């Protein structure tokens, strides 16, 4: 157990002129007030304020901080009043204790709105005197260290709150040491199993890690010494929480975490930092793209260092961080470093300047009336890895970087995702693959009956969207394949005058099913429908060869079988896209009513309808059996999306000219994507919603007439036509 005398010694060592007498009185006061109280662990309560004070003394914070650490719970948990604290310890201490008492009454896991208000209060208290938050962090750290004594429910609640609010806050204030420990304790409590496994695996590598560190450290020490650079080298393994996050985020194994081992080199001067970097790159092979100069470009929280990753001759990678001792102090303690050795006083102008982020909070505090808005803005800042966007109603949603409007749509509701056809961001149309940015206001446009596209899988960033799209595609493809497969088998059976129904009920069929490895008849149908099994081979296993004699007449045309699945013997396939599951317009050419079209039976995905001039068609028709006649029979007023590729001169305002021409002709624009090239040329892909080929021709003509337009084309893409979009 920590003793008060230990704390006293520490403070005396770094602040000999501090008010030691007041510190001693604070200890006696706290001990008396908390007398008889016990912690959940059964230990005397006093241990907690002592440990908190000790954490603050280890951070070498001023004596006022340490005094407040000892007293931080007296107003909250004993009969002591704020007035008594002020009377005994002065206004400064009383003010800090008041701030801490306020924060402790906040419950961050309550409803969003209260949380926002609480968070704002805490930050306001914090900018009022930054020491309040430093003491709060020390308090939370000790509570997290002793969390095992609480019930599971409270453990989870406190750990979640810590992970969401206090750890990022410590990070944003640059207090890396506390942030790391908090995160690690959160992982341990929130995912004990994963934590245990990872810890054991890291432990198993301990001997290897230590040998490796000794080897590279020794080599570097000698080289730096030869070059006259004085440096302190410290080797360590990456902390468990960071390893866990990295493995999860990048879906990699422990062995692939290339900064598992890190060397930290502390030098005397900035010049030596860069000198050391040069020597390291001379000694080991640097990993391209991993060199980061946070000395020239400090992080917003004030962190400065040079980072690089190198690989030894034997192929083992490790990370190196190089910094001066001053930078090291800031890296470990962040804003707390500014409170060392100083007499208690409100936040100094200098310190605020060092933390531009804090400056911003001070400004917001004055500007922002709505606590929710405040929290939203703050979240943007606390989690730099994430992107925060808003619904048109102002609700905030967070996504991993790289998320798109499709991810956004699926985060609202599965059906919104499935039916998403476009998106407006900050009032402007964007492509579905647009990457969301912080603060974007995202509006999702949906069309009833619209279906997810396989292409979406190539750009969505959330696992939720990915899973929903996959599930949908797999389910619908399977249903179609089953029907096609059954029809094909029926047809083939019919040629031999065999009744399929009777056959599938027979004993040999059950055996054949088992041999193929299927548990259900539908699985066999699906395999035929997907084209994995030929119907003739399947029947050959079931029917004696003598009975398999072919009757004269038309063969089991695939086209006819497919047609029957949905259309009976009708020779024409209606192309209205929306309610006919089987038929879809191919994404490569997107044919429009009035155009000459032809159909192609895909493997398991129905009939894709291509324009007869589609460049993909030639390749597809290598398999003439899969060709099918289709014609337009859609209801009047059905709209079709079509993408036009406009080549333009890179002239200001041309995008506006083109979009207004289209809008003027009463045609809806779905998406617009503009690109510029180096040769002063650009291209604008615009997707419009039109009803027939005449309208398309009219629009194409008016776009051609816009000044600066070099040409308009229907993009003949290289897309695999079998992967095209369902519409
Ligand atoms: Mn406490």
JSON list of N, CA and C and ligand atoms in Angstrom, two decimals, residues 45 48 72-73 139 143, ligand 1:
[
{"chain": "A", "resi": 45, "resn": "UNK", "atom": "N", "xyz": [-10.95, 3.19, 2.39]},
{"chain": "A", "resi": 45, "resn": "UNK", "atom": "CA", "xyz": [-11.19, 4.08, 1.25]},
{"chain": "A", "resi": 45, "resn": "UNK", "atom": "C", "xyz": [-10.00, 4.98, 0.97]},
{"chain": "A", "resi": 48, "resn": "UNK", "atom": "N", "xyz": [-7.62, 5.02, -2.08]},
{"chain": "A", "resi": 48, "resn": "UNK", "atom": "CA", "xyz": [-7.95, 5.61, -3.38]},
{"chain": "A", "resi": 48, "resn": "UNK", "atom": "C", "xyz": [-7.40, 7.03, -3.54]},
{"chain": "A", "resi": 72, "resn": "UNK", "atom": "N", "xyz": [-10.06, 14.85, -3.49]},
{"chain": "A", "resi": 72, "resn": "UNK", "atom": "CA", "xyz": [-11.00, 14.93, -4.60]},
{"chain": "A", "resi": 72, "resn": "UNK", "atom": "C", "xyz": [-12.38, 14.33, -4.30]},
{"chain": "A", "resi": 73, "resn": "UNK", "atom": "N", "xyz": [-12.46, 13.40, -3.35]},
{"chain": "A", "resi": 73, "resn": "UNK", "atom": "CA", "xyz": [-13.76, 12.77, -3.08]},
{"chain": "A", "resi": 73, "resn": "UNK", "atom": "C", "xyz": [-14.42, 13.25, -1.80]},
{"chain": "A", "resi": 139, "resn": "UNK", "atom": "N", "xyz": [-7.84, 10.01, -11.31]},
{"chain": "A", "resi": 139, "resn": "UNK", "atom": "CA", "xyz": [-8.91, 9.35, -10.56]},
{"chain": "A", "resi": 139, "resn": "UNK", "atom": "C", "xyz": [-9.43, 8.15, -11.37]},
{"chain": "A", "resi": 143, "resn": "UNK", "atom": "N", "xyz": [-9.28, 4.04, -10.67]},
{"chain": "A", "resi": 143, "resn": "UNK", "atom": "CA", "xyz": [-10.52, 3.26, -10.65]},
{"chain": "A", "resi": 143, "resn": "UNK", "atom": "C", "xyz": [-10.47, 2.13, -11.68]},
{"chain": "B", "resi": 1, "resn": "LIG", "atom": "MN1", "xyz": [-12.26, 9.14, -6.89]}
]
